Amino acid sequence: MKRTVLISHSVFSLLLLIVLNLSYFKIQPLIWIQYFVFLLSFILAGRGFGKIVAEFSGNREHETLGSPLFFLFSALSSWLVNIVFSGSSSLVLIIFGLGSISFLGIKFISEWGSLDKDKLIEDLISENVSLVLFLLFLLISSFHLTIATGEKPMDFGILNYFYRHESGTPTDVWASGSGFSYYYLGFFAWAKWMKLFSLGTDYGLPLAFAMNVWLFFQALLGFFKIVFKNG
């Protein structure tokens, strides 16, 4: 039963990538590979970070919060690394950190076979629903980008600014000389992720929107699991 569930999850993920490639990336192999590595790294790193959080808290339900917490952690750490190190050095450090946390994610996934059937199915359902939401909102944002953002030119401008920023403390996008505002942290983090995987902002903005929906769902799911199972 466990093997069947794992195989079905793998097949579903593969079909999702094929549909995404045909409908969104217009059969561009290089972009497809970049996207695949981007998504796989995010899944593994999120799982790995969730494992770290669960080990410290002593509650396995906290693993569900791995992806949203990892994104927040990566945003803050990439900002701090960017201040101290140059552009190339900061990317090397970010890649090293991403790889280390992803290794823990691989270890976590390898333990799925030892989980009881109900827990395994629960984990895989949450992953598959997350992927469906990701695909749905990616298609919406790619074909009707104004639905996703409302201020498309401004969002592109902010994202491109952080994408080109090499090192040092970022300044306010619109007010020269002003400090870096906290509400730009998400744009900064996504710009660093896109630059890390050589994804341009034309593909990156819809990806960021779709991934935000995924992260929100994971955070909401983790919150309800912790509240109701501990209550």
GROMACS .gro file of C-alpha atoms in nm, residues 47-218:
model
  172
   47ARG     CA    1   1.092   1.953   0.419
   48GLY     CA    2   1.442   1.972   0.563
   49PHE     CA    3   1.369   2.293   0.749
   50GLY     CA    4   1.046   2.143   0.880
   51LYS     CA    5   1.246   1.851   1.016
   52ILE     CA    6   1.478   2.092   1.197
   53VAL     CA    7   1.181   2.279   1.346
   54ALA     CA    8   1.014   1.953   1.455
   55GLU     CA    9   1.335   1.828   1.619
   56PHE     CA   10   1.367   2.145   1.823
   57SER     CA   11   0.999   2.161   1.919
   58GLY     CA   12   0.955   1.788   1.975
   59ASN     CA   13   0.629   1.789   1.775
   60ARG     CA   14   0.617   1.622   1.433
   61GLU     CA   15   0.314   1.828   1.334
   62HIS     CA   16   0.544   2.129   1.308
   63GLU     CA   17   0.702   1.975   0.997
   64THR     CA   18   0.405   2.102   0.796
   65LEU     CA   19   0.523   2.458   0.863
   66GLY     CA   20   0.863   2.381   0.707
   67SER     CA   21   0.804   2.547   0.368
   68PRO     CA   22   0.664   2.883   0.488
   69LEU     CA   23   0.918   2.905   0.771
   70PHE     CA   24   1.200   2.814   0.533
   71PHE     CA   25   1.099   3.091   0.294
   72LEU     CA   26   1.098   3.344   0.578
   73PHE     CA   27   1.435   3.215   0.698
   74SER     CA   28   1.583   3.222   0.347
   75ALA     CA   29   1.456   3.577   0.294
   76LEU     CA   30   1.619   3.704   0.612
   77SER     CA   31   1.942   3.509   0.568
   78SER     CA   32   1.984   3.606   0.201
   79TRP     CA   33   1.934   3.970   0.298
   80LEU     CA   34   2.202   3.948   0.569
   81VAL     CA   35   2.443   3.755   0.345
   82ASN     CA   36   2.387   4.008   0.068
   83ILE     CA   37   2.490   4.293   0.301
   84VAL     CA   38   2.820   4.132   0.406
   85PHE     CA   39   2.936   3.950   0.092
   86SER     CA   40   2.962   4.033  -0.277
   87GLY     CA   41   2.711   3.903  -0.532
   88SER     CA   42   2.905   3.589  -0.633
   89SER     CA   43   3.011   3.503  -0.277
   90SER     CA   44   2.658   3.543  -0.143
   91LEU     CA   45   2.522   3.307  -0.410
   92VAL     CA   46   2.782   3.043  -0.315
   93LEU     CA   47   2.682   3.067   0.052
   94ILE     CA   48   2.312   3.051  -0.031
   95ILE     CA   49   2.366   2.745  -0.253
   96PHE     CA   50   2.564   2.574   0.024
   97GLY     CA   51   2.292   2.645   0.280
   98LEU     CA   52   2.019   2.535   0.041
   99GLY     CA   53   2.203   2.210  -0.032
  100SER     CA   54   2.256   2.133   0.337
  101ILE     CA   55   1.891   2.185   0.426
  102SER     CA   56   1.778   1.995   0.114
  103PHE     CA   57   1.984   1.695   0.230
  104LEU     CA   58   1.773   1.684   0.545
  105GLY     CA   59   1.465   1.701   0.322
  106ILE     CA   60   1.584   1.396   0.129
  107LYS     CA   61   1.638   1.216   0.460
  108PHE     CA   62   1.285   1.308   0.567
  109ILE     CA   63   1.129   1.178   0.245
  110SER     CA   64   1.331   0.856   0.275
  111GLU     CA   65   1.158   0.798   0.609
  112TRP     CA   66   0.812   0.800   0.450
  113GLY     CA   67   0.829   0.424   0.408
  114SER     CA   68   0.845   0.379   0.786
  115LEU     CA   69   0.536   0.590   0.857
  116ASP     CA   70   0.200   0.433   0.934
  117LYS     CA   71  -0.047   0.424   0.646
  118ASP     CA   72  -0.277   0.701   0.772
  119LYS     CA   73   0.009   0.942   0.836
  120LEU     CA   74   0.166   0.868   0.498
  121ILE     CA   75  -0.161   0.930   0.312
  122GLU     CA   76  -0.217   1.250   0.510
  123ASP     CA   77   0.128   1.382   0.412
  124LEU     CA   78   0.089   1.293   0.045
  125ILE     CA   79  -0.261   1.441   0.019
  126SER     CA   80  -0.135   1.772   0.158
  127GLU     CA   81   0.154   1.769  -0.090
  128ASN     CA   82  -0.072   1.690  -0.386
  129VAL     CA   83  -0.327   1.957  -0.293
  130SER     CA   84  -0.039   2.205  -0.264
  131LEU     CA   85   0.082   2.112  -0.613
  132VAL     CA   86  -0.268   2.147  -0.759
  133LEU     CA   87  -0.308   2.493  -0.605
  134PHE     CA   88   0.037   2.589  -0.730
  135LEU     CA   89  -0.046   2.482  -1.087
  136LEU     CA   90  -0.388   2.647  -1.082
  137PHE     CA   91  -0.261   2.985  -0.967
  138LEU     CA   92   0.043   2.965  -1.192
  139LEU     CA   93  -0.183   2.925  -1.494
  140ILE     CA   94  -0.406   3.210  -1.375
  141SER     CA   95  -0.114   3.444  -1.319
  142SER     CA   96   0.064   3.348  -1.642
  143PHE     CA   97  -0.235   3.409  -1.869
  144HIS     CA   98  -0.392   3.696  -1.671
  145LEU     CA   99  -0.109   3.853  -1.477
  146THR     CA  100  -0.310   4.159  -1.376
  147ILE     CA  101  -0.542   3.931  -1.179
  148ALA     CA  102  -0.246   3.820  -0.972
  149THR     CA  103  -0.082   4.153  -0.907
  150GLY     CA  104  -0.308   4.447  -0.992
  151GLU     CA  105   0.002   4.668  -1.025
  152LYS     CA  106   0.204   4.469  -1.275
  153PRO     CA  107   0.448   4.743  -1.388
  154MET     CA  108   0.528   4.838  -1.029
  155ASP     CA  109   0.581   4.476  -0.923
  156PHE     CA  110   0.809   4.412  -1.219
  157GLY     CA  111   1.005   4.725  -1.132
  158ILE     CA  112   1.057   4.619  -0.770
  159LEU     CA  113   1.151   4.265  -0.866
  160ASN     CA  114   1.397   4.378  -1.132
  161TYR     CA  115   1.559   4.624  -0.892
  162PHE     CA  116   1.634   4.351  -0.638
  163TYR     CA  117   1.729   4.109  -0.913
  164ARG     CA  118   2.004   4.344  -1.032
  165HIS     CA  119   2.119   4.440  -0.681
  166GLU     CA  120   2.460   4.283  -0.613
  167SER     CA  121   2.564   4.353  -0.253
  168GLY     CA  122   2.526   4.591   0.037
  169THR     CA  123   2.213   4.708   0.215
  170PRO     CA  124   1.929   4.755  -0.039
  171THR     CA  125   1.764   5.095  -0.036
  172ASP     CA  126   1.401   5.185  -0.090
  173VAL     CA  127   1.298   5.125  -0.449
  174TRP     CA  128   1.107   5.451  -0.489
  175ALA     CA  129   1.279   5.681  -0.236
  176SER     CA  130   1.651   5.706  -0.310
  177GLY     CA  131   1.865   5.699   0.003
  178SER     CA  132   1.591   5.568   0.231
  179GLY     CA  133   1.634   5.243   0.420
  180PHE     CA  134   1.511   4.900   0.315
  181SER     CA  135   1.144   4.864   0.415
  182TYR     CA  136   1.025   4.538   0.570
  183TYR     CA  137   0.737   4.495   0.325
  184TYR     CA  138   0.986   4.456   0.039
  185LEU     CA  139   1.142   4.149   0.201
  186GLY     CA  140   0.926   3.910   0.000
  187PHE     CA  141   1.025   4.075  -0.328
  188PHE     CA  142   1.389   4.063  -0.222
  189ALA     CA  143   1.370   3.691  -0.137
  190TRP     CA  144   1.199   3.598  -0.464
  191ALA     CA  145   1.451   3.802  -0.663
  192LYS     CA  146   1.737   3.611  -0.498
  193TRP     CA  147   1.568   3.276  -0.567
  194MET     CA  148   1.514   3.368  -0.931
  195LYS     CA  149   1.871   3.485  -0.972
  196LEU     CA  150   1.998   3.169  -0.807
  197PHE     CA  151   1.819   2.953  -1.066
  198SER     CA  152   1.871   3.195  -1.359
  199LEU     CA  153   1.497   3.254  -1.396
  200GLY     CA  154   1.412   3.592  -1.546
  201THR     CA  155   1.146   3.809  -1.384
  202ASP     CA  156   0.907   3.747  -1.675
  203TYR     CA  157   0.881   3.384  -1.556
  204GLY     CA  158   0.963   3.463  -1.197
  205LEU     CA  159   0.671   3.690  -1.110
  206PRO     CA  160   0.399   3.432  -1.192
  207LEU     CA  161   0.607   3.167  -1.013
  208ALA     CA  162   0.634   3.386  -0.704
  209PHE     CA  163   0.259   3.447  -0.697
  210ALA     CA  164   0.177   3.078  -0.734
  211MET     CA  165   0.433   2.980  -0.470
  212ASN     CA  166   0.288   3.239  -0.230
  213VAL     CA  167  -0.048   3.059  -0.254
  214TRP     CA  168   0.127   2.729  -0.189
  215LEU     CA  169   0.307   2.869   0.116
  216PHE     CA  170  -0.015   3.020   0.252
  217PHE     CA  171  -0.192   2.684   0.217
  218GLN     CA  172   0.093   2.500   0.390
   0.00000   0.00000   0.00000
